[in-house]
Each structure stands twice: as C-alpha cells, then as structure tokens.
Amino acid sequence: MGRGARAAVAGVAGAVLAFGLAEFVHGIYDGVPSVFTALAQGVIELTPGGFATRAIEALGTADIPVLIASMIVGALVVAALLANLRLRSGALAMLAVVGLAAVALAAVFTQPAVVAVPTVLTIAGALAAGSLVAEGILRRAGLVGEAGAPGAPEPPPAEQPASPSGQMAGVRRRDAHSGRGVRFDRRAFLALSGGAAAAGLALVGAGRFLAGSSASESTSERPLRLSDSPGERTAGRETTAARDEVANRTLPPVPEDAKLAAVEDVTPLVTPAADFYLIDTALTSPRVDRESWSLKVGGAGVANPLNLSYSDLLSMPTREVDCTLACVSNEVGGGLVSNARWTGVMLSDVLNEAGVTRETLGAANEQLVGRSVDGWTAGFRTDLAFDGREAILAFGMNGNELPVRHGYPVRLVVPGLYGYVSATKWLQEIELTDWDFDAYWIQRTWTKEGPIKTQSRIDTVSPDEELSAGVIPVGGVAWAPHRGVSRVEVSTDGGESWNEAELAAQLSEDTWRQFVYNWEASPGEYTLQVCATDGEGVTQTATERGPHGGGGTDGATGYHTINVVVA
C-alpha cells in the first residue's frame, strides 16, 4: 500500500471517529444538532430550485438515500485528501480542518433549538479527536515526523527474523537507523485504522439510537382529552363572541356504511399514523418542547398580533375534522395520499382573534404563510381560511397527540390543497403577506395555487397479476378533497366502456371514498382503469401527465391503469 493510500485510510478513520463522537453527543443531548444531518440539510437548501425539482423527478423516493450516500462518499473523500495534504504541509492541513469546523458550525446553527456552547465544544472536540487519531496513525506508520517529512525517501523494510511457520514475527519493528521509532507493519496499520473507524461507527449507531429513543419519548401516546367542557378549555382566557359561536365538536365514530369492510385489500378509510405517508424536506423531525413552543400570528392587516402558547391553543374551542391529504408529487395510482381524523383549532378562529376577517383582506395580506421551526414555508390564499372549509391548526391525529414526524406539537391541515402549499408541520409562525412572496417549493418551480386534483386508485388488483375467472372485486379509493366524490366508474377494456362502481357512504367531502366494482371476469387479457367524478360533477381527466407538468398547474393526471391476465 503506497503512502497516499495509507494516508487516505488514516484520514478516513479519523473522520469516522469525529463524526461518531459528534453523533453520540447529539444522541445524549438534543441541544447539539446532528452535524451530518445539518450538512445534508444545507446541501438541500443551497441546491438550485430547478435542479432540485429535476432530481426529485428522476430519483423519486430515492432522492434522500442518494443524497445521504453522496454525502458519505464526499466526506470520506475530503478526509482522504486532508490526510494527504498533511503529508505535504501540516500548517495547511490544520487550516483546512479549521475551515471544516467553520462549515460545520455554520450548518448546525441553521437548525432549530441549538444550544451554542455545547455545540461549539462538541464540534471542536470531535474534530480535534479525529485529527489527533489520524495524526497518530500517520506517525506510527512513519508517514509524518522527522523521517516522514516531505521529500524524505522511505527506507526499505528492515529484515525481521522468521517465525517457525515462515511468517514475519511480530506486528511492528524498530528502525534503529531511522529515528522514526516504532512503526506498524501493514497488518497493524490496518488494525489500528479499522479499530478507530469501528469505534466511530459504533458511536454513530449509539447516537442514532439514543436520538431516536429521545424523539419517541418527546410526546405521549395517550388519547387527547376531547371531553373537557368549553368552560374548562377557556379557563384563564378572555372569551370573545366569535369564539362563543363555535362550540367544541367531537365527531361520532366512523359509521360502518362509510367502509367497504367485506372487500379485501381496499385501503382502510382512516390511515393509522404509522402508515400515513411522509414527505419532508427535513431529514430528521425537529424535536420541539411544547412547554417553550409558541405560535406567532402577525403580518399585514393583523390588528392584534398573537403569541400563543400550547396551552393557549388548547383553551380555544376545538374541532375534529376528517381530511385526506395528498402530496403533489404523487404519481397516478401512487401511495402519497392518506386520510386521518385531525383535532385542532379552526384557523379562522385564530385569525379572528388576531383581528383578521374576510372583510379586512386585501392585496397586502392576500397570502397566508406558515413557517416551520426549521424555516420551511408554505403559502396559500388567506381567504381560503374563511370560505367554509375546515382548515385547522391540528394538535391531534386519530385521537392521539400529533406524532413528532407528523408535525408535533402543531401543524396546518387545509382541506383541498396539496401539502406543498399548505401542510406546514412543526408550525411556529403564521404571517399574512402579499401574493408576491414565494414559499419554499414555489422557489423550486412548482406552481402557486396547489388545489388537489380529482383522483382514483385501484387497490385490490396488482399490475400484471394473474387472476382466476369469476367474480373479481375491483376496488380502491377516490378523492377530491373539499369537493367530495359523487361517482366512480371502472373499465375492464382500456376505456372502451365503463361500469359504475358501488360507493361507500361519503364520510366527509374532505375525505376519500371507498369503491368496488364486482367484475364478472372471463379468461383473457384485460386493461383495468378507474375514473372518478367529484361532487361538483367534474370528471377527472384522462390526459396523462406527471406530477410536475406544464400548463400552469401541478399534480399528476390520468386514469390509474392496470393490465391483468384472467385464467
């Protein structure tokens, strides 16, 4: 193994150990962010919008794994280069390490809830420890030091006595003529480097485990107290006339006629929190302490700016809302759509308390922007909070407190809008501003309005599945949030003819609706399609287009199509 390769191995070992130490501290104290995650998050934020969108289109759900893999490879390459730089100039290598520390600090201080002193000490200590380990390996390998200085030729290996088995005795030797001291042979060099790297990986694993355990314990899974009386909930707060008009509302259990229980493999009407789709720009969910959390409401036209605590929010009249959310990047027939029962406070109530009504809206406060604790933004027209839809600040999901990864402690849920323009998780601020402000995904070439398109999906039959002749249930879900679903049709001949499907009762116009068509199938090859009509009588388009298409709108269109063989 040449000098450059050995130096690279030493640098990589030191870097892994440094990352491991930093991740371990992050695991035991969440005031110190994950350095690696912060760096990756920085790459996401700095990537030009058009390139980011094309990468998402090309990679799909593999975009984050590809980013992480690229970051790991890049970090290892940098470590290898720094170790080789050390062979030529210790001063330049030290300067480069200081530069890395500056980059790491700049990245972590963009993360929410950073505690400054422990974070600085962690990054400085981790880099110092990694550098010392790499330096020690380089010295013991004879690559730096008096005889390892730039330009010094490496002497030939000294002879050692052979062991009875013919192997070289010992794992290190002393060069009496070199002044270099004890040097490792190749096996010992790899053992020491590998040991340092293994220790670093173990620390990474421990840190990740501890961080995950801490996140899972940050909220309880107990059921929300929805039975409190209005008097108890409003205790300690001034009761306004607007609030008195809206009573606390708890929905009855989901009626049985809203579910097609007899049809196997149809997606459940209510999605469990663990199965609810996840699409985030945040690589890790921010951990927010609800005792110190507050929500700011301000901006143009806000007569009474608010700073609401978590208990303030819970003291207001609450609502349970059944609502289907969908991601704009969902392909036709895809799974980035889910339905849940949300608990929260009406957005219109909060705006009213801030002195904002539909009559006070104008060009200056045409847009409502939700801002997350990590700075992510989403915006939609403010008047949608007053048009009758049940837009809420949700703190509950399916009867439990909002899970961390779904936006704990509070998120926005706005029926009828794709998540990229409305579904701000880990909500920290609501700002009213003009329409010229471009939120996160608008800056990355997605369009600004974001109404959810009418869509339908077949769940009970898989692509290219071989089926048995007879009655075959073709079932699934259809959705058009805020408009409802009035009709679903199924075709078995590629759209040449259509058959009306049986519909379960509509749980809410904001939720998806289950359907089934019992198909009398004969042997042959078939093309199944499904088409839904919304509550306003508008049928979904057959035009096939991906999520990020042209024409001034976004979201995939077309019929979900499945080819099957009946034997």
Coordinates of C-alpha atoms in Angstrom, one line a residue, residues 6-518:
R6 CA -2.2 4.7 3.7
A7 CA -2.7 8.4 4.4
A8 CA -6.2 8.2 3.0
V9 CA -7.0 5.3 5.2
A10 CA -5.8 7.2 8.3
G11 CA -7.8 10.3 7.3
V12 CA -11.0 8.3 6.8
A13 CA -10.5 6.6 10.2
G14 CA -10.1 9.9 11.9
A15 CA -13.1 11.4 10.1
V16 CA -15.4 8.5 11.0
L17 CA -14.4 8.8 14.7
A18 CA -15.0 12.5 14.6
F19 CA -18.5 12.0 13.1
G20 CA -19.2 9.3 15.7
L21 CA -18.3 11.5 18.6
A22 CA -20.5 14.3 17.3
E23 CA -23.4 12.0 16.7
F24 CA -23.1 10.4 20.1
V25 CA -23.2 13.8 21.8
H26 CA -26.3 14.6 19.7
G27 CA -27.9 11.4 20.9
I28 CA -27.5 12.2 24.6
Y29 CA -28.2 15.9 24.3
D30 CA -30.6 17.2 21.7
G31 CA -29.4 20.8 22.1
V32 CA -26.5 19.7 19.9
P33 CA -27.7 19.0 16.4
S34 CA -26.5 16.2 14.2
V35 CA -23.6 17.6 12.2
F36 CA -24.1 15.2 9.3
T37 CA -27.8 15.9 9.1
A38 CA -27.2 19.7 9.3
L39 CA -24.7 19.5 6.4
A40 CA -27.0 17.4 4.3
Q41 CA -29.9 19.8 5.1
G42 CA -27.6 22.7 4.0
V43 CA -27.0 20.9 0.6
I44 CA -30.8 20.6 0.2
E45 CA -31.3 24.3 0.9
L46 CA -28.5 25.5 -1.3
T47 CA -29.4 23.3 -4.3
P48 CA -30.9 25.5 -7.1
G49 CA -34.6 25.0 -7.4
G50 CA -34.8 23.8 -10.9
F51 CA -32.0 21.2 -10.3
A52 CA -33.7 20.0 -7.1
T53 CA -37.0 19.5 -8.9
R54 CA -35.4 17.6 -11.8
A55 CA -33.5 15.4 -9.2
I56 CA -36.8 14.6 -7.4
E57 CA -38.5 13.7 -10.7
A58 CA -35.6 11.5 -11.8
L59 CA -35.0 9.8 -8.4
G60 CA -38.4 9.8 -6.9
T61 CA -38.4 8.4 -3.3
A62 CA -34.7 7.5 -3.7
D63 CA -33.7 11.2 -3.7
I64 CA -32.8 11.3 0.0
P65 CA -30.9 8.0 0.1
V66 CA -28.9 9.1 -2.9
L67 CA -28.1 12.4 -1.2
I68 CA -27.0 10.7 2.0
A69 CA -24.8 8.2 0.1
S70 CA -23.3 11.1 -1.9
M71 CA -22.6 13.0 1.3
I72 CA -20.9 10.0 2.9
V73 CA -18.7 9.4 -0.1
G74 CA -17.9 13.1 -0.3
A75 CA -17.0 13.3 3.4
L76 CA -14.7 10.3 3.1
V77 CA -13.0 11.8 0.0
V78 CA -12.4 15.1 1.8
A79 CA -10.9 13.2 4.8
A80 CA -8.6 11.3 2.5
L81 CA -7.5 14.4 0.7
L82 CA -6.8 16.2 4.0
A83 CA -4.6 13.4 5.2
N84 CA -2.6 13.5 2.0
L85 CA -2.3 17.3 2.4
R86 CA -0.9 16.6 5.9
L87 CA 2.0 14.7 4.3
R88 CA 3.0 17.9 2.5
S89 CA 2.1 20.6 4.9
G90 CA 0.9 20.3 8.5
A91 CA 0.0 24.0 8.6
L92 CA -2.2 23.8 5.5
A93 CA -3.9 20.7 6.8
M94 CA -4.6 22.4 10.1
L95 CA -6.0 25.4 8.3
A96 CA -8.3 23.1 6.3
V97 CA -9.6 21.4 9.5
V98 CA -10.4 24.9 10.9
G99 CA -12.3 25.6 7.7
L100 CA -14.3 22.4 8.1
A101 CA -15.1 23.4 11.7
A102 CA -16.4 26.7 10.4
V103 CA -18.6 25.0 7.8
A104 CA -19.9 22.6 10.3
L105 CA -20.8 25.4 12.7
A106 CA -22.5 27.4 10.0
A107 CA -24.6 24.3 9.1
V108 CA -25.6 23.4 12.7
F109 CA -26.6 26.9 13.6
T110 CA -29.3 26.9 11.0
Q111 CA -31.0 24.1 12.9
P112 CA -33.8 24.8 15.4
A113 CA -33.2 24.8 19.2
V114 CA -29.4 24.9 19.0
V115 CA -27.6 25.4 22.3
A116 CA -24.5 27.3 21.4
V117 CA -21.7 26.5 23.9
P118 CA -22.2 22.7 23.9
T119 CA -22.5 22.6 20.1
V120 CA -19.3 24.6 19.6
L121 CA -17.4 22.4 22.1
T122 CA -18.8 19.2 20.5
I123 CA -17.7 20.1 17.0
A124 CA -14.3 21.4 18.1
G125 CA -13.7 18.4 20.3
A126 CA -14.8 15.9 17.7
L127 CA -12.6 17.4 15.0
A128 CA -9.7 17.6 17.4
A129 CA -10.1 14.0 18.4
G130 CA -10.4 12.8 14.8
S131 CA -7.4 14.8 13.8
L132 CA -5.3 13.5 16.7
V133 CA -6.2 9.9 15.8
A134 CA -5.4 10.4 12.1
E135 CA -2.1 12.1 13.1
G136 CA -1.2 9.3 15.5
I137 CA -1.8 6.7 12.8
L138 CA 0.2 8.7 10.3
R139 CA 3.1 9.0 12.7
R140 CA 3.1 5.4 13.8
A141 CA 3.0 4.4 10.2
G142 CA 6.1 6.5 9.6
L143 CA 4.4 8.8 7.1
V144 CA 5.0 12.0 9.0
G145 CA 7.6 13.1 11.5
E146 CA 11.3 13.5 11.2
A147 CA 11.7 10.8 8.6
G148 CA 8.3 11.3 7.1
A149 CA 8.8 14.9 6.1
P150 CA 8.1 16.0 2.6
G151 CA 10.7 14.7 0.2
A152 CA 12.2 12.2 2.5
P153 CA 12.5 8.8 0.9
E154 CA 11.0 5.9 2.7
P155 CA 13.8 3.4 3.6
P156 CA 13.4 -0.2 2.6
P157 CA 11.8 -2.5 5.2
A158 CA 14.3 -3.9 7.7
E159 CA 14.7 -7.6 7.9
Q160 CA 13.0 -9.5 10.7
P161 CA 13.5 -13.0 11.9
A162 CA 11.1 -15.5 10.5
S163 CA 8.8 -17.4 12.8
P164 CA 8.7 -21.2 12.6
S165 CA 5.7 -21.0 10.3
G166 CA 7.6 -18.8 7.9
Q167 CA 5.6 -15.6 8.8
M168 CA 7.2 -12.4 9.9
A169 CA 7.5 -12.4 13.7
G170 CA 5.7 -9.5 15.5
V171 CA 3.4 -6.9 14.2
R172 CA 5.8 -3.9 14.4
R173 CA 9.5 -3.2 14.3
R174 CA 12.1 -0.6 15.3
D175 CA 14.3 1.0 12.7
A176 CA 17.5 1.7 14.7
H177 CA 18.9 3.8 11.8
S178 CA 15.8 6.0 11.1
G179 CA 15.0 7.9 14.3
R180 CA 11.4 7.1 13.4
G181 CA 10.7 4.9 16.4
V182 CA 8.2 2.1 16.4
R183 CA 6.5 1.6 13.1
F184 CA 3.5 -0.6 12.3
D185 CA 3.6 -3.2 9.6
R186 CA 0.6 -3.3 7.2
R187 CA -1.5 -5.6 9.3
A188 CA -1.1 -3.5 12.5
F189 CA -1.7 -0.3 10.5
L190 CA -5.0 -1.6 9.1
A191 CA -5.9 -3.0 12.6
L192 CA -5.4 0.4 14.2
S193 CA -7.2 2.3 11.4
G194 CA -10.0 -0.2 11.3
G195 CA -10.4 0.0 15.1
A196 CA -10.7 3.7 15.1
A197 CA -13.3 3.6 12.3
A198 CA -15.2 0.8 14.0
A199 CA -15.3 2.9 17.2
G200 CA -16.6 5.8 15.2
L201 CA -19.3 3.7 13.6
A202 CA -20.3 2.3 17.0
L203 CA -20.7 5.8 18.3
V204 CA -22.7 6.8 15.3
G205 CA -25.1 3.9 15.9
A206 CA -25.4 4.6 19.6
G207 CA -26.0 8.3 18.9
R208 CA -28.7 7.5 16.3
F209 CA -30.3 5.0 18.7
L210 CA -30.4 7.5 21.6
A211 CA -31.7 10.3 19.4
G212 CA -34.5 8.1 18.1
S213 CA -35.4 7.0 21.6
S214 CA -35.4 10.6 22.8
A215 CA -37.7 11.6 19.9
S216 CA -40.1 8.8 20.5
E217 CA -40.4 9.8 24.2
S218 CA -40.9 13.5 23.5
T219 CA -44.7 13.1 23.2
S220 CA -47.0 10.8 24.9
E221 CA -49.4 8.5 23.0
R222 CA -52.2 8.9 25.4
P223 CA -55.6 9.9 23.9
L224 CA -56.4 13.6 23.7
R225 CA -58.8 14.9 26.3
L226 CA -61.7 15.7 24.0
S227 CA -64.4 15.5 26.6
D228 CA -63.4 18.6 28.5
S229 CA -66.2 21.1 28.8
P230 CA -65.9 24.5 27.0
G231 CA -65.7 26.2 30.3
E232 CA -62.6 24.2 31.3
R233 CA -60.9 24.7 28.0
T234 CA -61.5 28.5 28.1
A235 CA -60.5 28.9 31.7
G236 CA -58.0 31.8 32.1
R237 CA -58.6 33.3 28.7
E238 CA -61.0 36.1 27.7
T239 CA -63.9 34.6 25.8
T240 CA -64.8 36.5 22.6
A241 CA -68.1 36.5 20.9
A242 CA -66.5 34.9 17.8
R243 CA -65.3 32.0 20.0
D244 CA -68.6 31.5 21.7
E245 CA -70.2 31.0 18.3
V246 CA -68.1 27.9 17.7
A247 CA -68.6 25.0 20.1
N248 CA -66.1 22.3 20.8
R249 CA -67.0 19.5 18.4
T250 CA -66.2 15.8 18.7
L251 CA -67.1 13.6 15.7
P252 CA -69.0 10.4 16.3
P253 CA -67.2 7.1 15.5
V254 CA -66.8 6.4 11.8
P255 CA -70.1 4.9 10.5
E256 CA -70.0 1.4 9.2
D257 CA -71.6 2.4 5.9
A258 CA -68.6 4.6 5.1
K259 CA -66.4 1.4 5.0
L260 CA -66.5 -1.5 2.5
A261 CA -65.4 -4.0 5.1
A262 CA -66.4 -7.0 3.0
V263 CA -63.9 -6.1 0.3
E264 CA -60.4 -7.3 1.0
D265 CA -57.3 -5.2 0.3
V266 CA -59.1 -1.9 -0.1
T267 CA -57.1 0.8 1.7
P268 CA -58.5 1.5 5.2
L269 CA -60.8 4.5 5.4
V270 CA -58.7 6.0 8.2
T271 CA -55.0 5.7 7.9
P272 CA -53.0 4.8 11.1
A273 CA -50.4 7.4 12.0
A274 CA -47.6 4.8 11.5
D275 CA -48.8 4.2 7.9
F276 CA -49.6 7.9 6.9
Y277 CA -47.4 9.0 4.0
L278 CA -44.3 11.1 4.8
I279 CA -42.7 13.6 2.5
D280 CA -40.4 16.2 4.2
T281 CA -37.5 18.4 3.3
A282 CA -36.3 17.9 6.9
L283 CA -34.0 14.9 7.1
T284 CA -34.9 14.5 10.7
S285 CA -38.0 15.6 12.5
P286 CA -37.4 18.7 14.7
R287 CA -38.0 17.9 18.4
V288 CA -40.0 20.8 19.8
D289 CA -40.6 21.3 23.5
R290 CA -44.3 22.2 23.8
E291 CA -43.8 24.0 27.1
S292 CA -41.5 26.5 25.4
W293 CA -43.2 26.4 22.0
S294 CA -45.3 29.4 20.9
L295 CA -47.1 30.4 17.7
K296 CA -46.7 33.9 16.4
V297 CA -49.5 35.3 14.2
G298 CA -48.7 38.6 12.5
G299 CA -48.1 40.4 9.3
A300 CA -50.0 42.8 7.1
G301 CA -53.5 43.7 8.3
V302 CA -53.1 41.9 11.7
A303 CA -54.7 44.3 14.2
N304 CA -53.9 42.2 17.2
P305 CA -50.7 40.2 16.8
L306 CA -50.7 37.0 18.8
N307 CA -48.1 34.9 20.6
L308 CA -50.0 31.7 21.6
S309 CA -48.6 29.1 23.8
Y310 CA -49.6 25.4 23.5
S311 CA -52.0 25.7 26.5
D312 CA -53.5 28.9 24.9
L313 CA -54.3 27.0 21.8
L314 CA -55.9 24.1 23.6
S315 CA -58.0 26.5 25.6
M316 CA -59.8 27.6 22.4
P317 CA -62.8 25.7 21.0
T318 CA -61.6 22.6 19.2
R319 CA -62.8 20.6 16.2
E320 CA -62.4 17.1 14.9
V321 CA -62.0 17.1 11.2
D322 CA -61.8 14.1 8.8
C323 CA -59.5 15.1 6.0
T324 CA -57.5 13.4 3.2
L325 CA -54.0 14.9 2.5
A326 CA -52.1 14.3 -0.7
C327 CA -48.6 15.1 -2.0
V328 CA -48.3 16.9 -5.3
S329 CA -45.5 14.5 -6.3
N330 CA -47.8 11.5 -6.1
E331 CA -47.9 9.6 -9.3
V332 CA -51.3 8.3 -10.7
G333 CA -52.0 5.2 -8.6
G334 CA -49.3 6.1 -6.1
G335 CA -49.4 5.9 -2.3
L336 CA -48.5 9.5 -1.3
V337 CA -52.1 10.2 -0.1
S338 CA -53.7 9.3 3.3
N339 CA -56.7 10.1 5.4
A340 CA -56.9 10.8 9.1
R341 CA -59.1 12.3 11.8
W342 CA -57.5 15.5 13.0
T343 CA -58.1 17.5 16.1
G344 CA -57.3 21.2 16.4
V345 CA -58.5 24.8 16.4
M346 CA -60.1 26.4 13.4
L347 CA -57.7 28.6 11.5
S348 CA -60.5 31.2 11.1
D349 CA -60.9 31.4 14.9
V350 CA -57.2 32.2 15.3
L351 CA -57.3 34.8 12.6
N352 CA -60.4 36.4 14.0
E353 CA -58.7 36.7 17.4
A354 CA -55.8 38.4 15.6
G355 CA -58.3 40.9 14.2
V356 CA -58.4 39.4 10.7
T357 CA -61.7 38.8 8.9
R358 CA -62.6 38.2 5.3
E359 CA -63.6 41.9 5.1
T360 CA -60.2 43.1 6.2
L361 CA -58.3 41.1 3.4
G362 CA -56.7 42.9 0.5
A363 CA -53.6 42.8 -1.7
A364 CA -51.2 43.3 1.3
N365 CA -52.4 40.3 3.2
E366 CA -53.7 38.1 0.3
Q367 CA -51.4 35.2 1.2
L368 CA -51.1 33.2 4.5
V369 CA -47.7 31.8 5.0
G370 CA -47.0 29.1 7.5
R371 CA -43.4 28.9 8.8
S372 CA -41.9 25.8 10.4
V373 CA -39.4 25.8 13.3
D374 CA -36.8 24.9 10.7
G375 CA -37.7 27.8 8.4
W376 CA -39.7 25.8 5.8
T377 CA -42.6 27.8 4.4
A378 CA -45.8 27.1 2.6
G379 CA -48.4 29.7 1.5
F380 CA -52.0 29.8 0.2
R381 CA -54.7 32.5 -0.3
T382 CA -55.8 33.8 3.0
D383 CA -59.5 33.9 2.0
L384 CA -59.5 30.1 1.9
A385 CA -59.5 30.2 5.7
F386 CA -62.9 31.8 5.5
D387 CA -64.6 30.0 2.6
G388 CA -66.3 27.3 4.7
R389 CA -63.6 24.6 4.6
E390 CA -62.5 23.3 7.9
A391 CA -58.9 24.5 7.9
I392 CA -57.4 23.9 11.3
L393 CA -54.3 24.2 13.4
A394 CA -54.0 20.5 14.3
F395 CA -52.5 19.2 17.5
G396 CA -54.1 15.7 17.4
M397 CA -54.3 12.9 14.9
N398 CA -56.6 9.9 15.1
G399 CA -57.4 10.6 18.7
N400 CA -53.8 10.9 19.9
E401 CA -51.4 13.7 20.2
L402 CA -49.8 14.6 16.9
P403 CA -46.8 12.4 16.3
V404 CA -43.4 14.1 16.1
R405 CA -42.9 13.1 12.4
H406 CA -46.3 14.5 11.5
G407 CA -45.6 17.9 12.9
Y408 CA -45.8 17.9 16.7
P409 CA -46.8 20.0 18.5
V410 CA -48.9 21.8 15.9
R411 CA -49.4 21.7 12.1
L412 CA -51.7 23.2 9.5
V413 CA -54.3 21.0 7.8
V414 CA -56.1 22.7 4.9
P415 CA -58.7 20.5 3.0
G416 CA -58.4 20.6 -0.8
L417 CA -54.8 21.8 -1.1
Y418 CA -51.7 19.8 -1.8
G419 CA -49.3 19.7 1.1
Y420 CA -46.6 21.7 -0.5
V421 CA -48.7 24.9 -0.3
S422 CA -50.5 24.3 3.0
A423 CA -49.4 21.5 5.3
T424 CA -46.8 23.3 7.4
K425 CA -45.5 20.9 10.1
W426 CA -43.9 22.0 13.4
L427 CA -45.7 25.3 12.9
Q428 CA -44.1 28.3 14.5
E429 CA -45.4 31.3 12.7
I430 CA -48.4 32.4 10.6
E431 CA -47.6 35.6 8.6
L432 CA -50.0 37.4 6.3
T433 CA -48.3 38.9 3.3
D434 CA -48.9 39.8 -0.3
W435 CA -49.0 37.3 -3.2
D436 CA -45.5 38.2 -4.4
F437 CA -43.9 36.1 -1.6
D438 CA -42.7 32.7 -2.9
A439 CA -42.7 29.9 -0.4
Y440 CA -40.2 27.0 -0.3
W441 CA -41.5 24.9 -3.2
I442 CA -42.6 27.9 -5.3
Q443 CA -39.0 28.9 -5.4
R444 CA -38.3 25.5 -6.8
T445 CA -40.5 25.9 -9.9
W446 CA -43.8 24.4 -8.6
T447 CA -46.9 26.4 -9.2
K448 CA -48.5 28.6 -6.5
E449 CA -52.2 27.6 -6.1
G450 CA -52.0 23.8 -5.5
P451 CA -55.6 22.5 -5.5
I452 CA -55.8 18.7 -5.2
K453 CA -56.9 17.1 -8.4
T454 CA -59.7 14.5 -8.5
Q455 CA -58.0 11.1 -8.5
S456 CA -58.8 7.5 -8.0
R457 CA -56.8 4.3 -7.4
I458 CA -57.3 0.6 -7.7
D459 CA -56.1 -1.3 -4.6
T460 CA -57.5 -4.8 -4.9
V461 CA -55.7 -5.8 -8.1
S462 CA -52.0 -5.6 -8.8
P463 CA -50.3 -4.9 -12.1
D464 CA -49.7 -8.0 -14.3
E465 CA -51.5 -10.1 -11.7
E466 CA -52.9 -13.5 -12.9
L467 CA -56.4 -13.8 -11.7
S468 CA -59.0 -16.6 -11.7
A469 CA -62.1 -16.3 -13.7
G470 CA -65.3 -15.5 -11.9
V471 CA -66.4 -12.5 -9.8
I472 CA -63.3 -10.3 -9.1
P473 CA -63.8 -7.2 -6.8
V474 CA -62.1 -4.2 -8.4
G475 CA -62.0 -1.8 -5.5
G476 CA -60.0 1.1 -4.1
V477 CA -60.3 4.8 -3.1
A478 CA -61.2 8.0 -4.9
W479 CA -60.6 11.5 -3.6
A480 CA -61.4 15.2 -4.4
P481 CA -61.0 17.0 -1.0
H482 CA -63.3 19.9 -0.4
R483 CA -65.5 18.8 -3.3
G484 CA -66.3 15.2 -2.4
V485 CA -66.7 12.2 -4.7
S486 CA -70.1 11.6 -6.4
R487 CA -69.3 8.7 -8.8
V488 CA -66.6 6.2 -9.6
E489 CA -66.5 4.1 -12.8
V490 CA -64.4 1.1 -13.7
S491 CA -63.4 0.0 -17.2
T492 CA -62.1 -3.5 -18.0
D493 CA -61.4 -2.9 -21.6
G494 CA -59.0 0.0 -21.6
G495 CA -61.7 2.7 -21.5
E496 CA -63.9 1.5 -24.3
S497 CA -66.8 1.0 -21.9
W498 CA -67.4 2.0 -18.3
N499 CA -69.2 0.4 -15.4
E500 CA -70.5 2.3 -12.3
A501 CA -68.9 1.1 -9.1
E502 CA -70.6 0.7 -5.7
L503 CA -69.6 3.6 -3.3
A504 CA -69.3 3.5 0.4
A505 CA -71.0 6.4 2.2
Q506 CA -69.1 9.7 2.0
L507 CA -67.5 10.2 5.4
S508 CA -66.9 13.9 4.5
E509 CA -66.5 15.9 1.4
D510 CA -62.9 16.4 2.5
T511 CA -62.1 12.6 2.6
W512 CA -61.5 9.9 0.1
R513 CA -64.3 7.4 -0.6
Q514 CA -64.0 3.7 -1.0
F515 CA -65.5 2.0 -4.1
V516 CA -65.8 -1.5 -5.5
Y517 CA -67.0 -3.0 -8.9
N518 CA -67.7 -6.7 -8.9

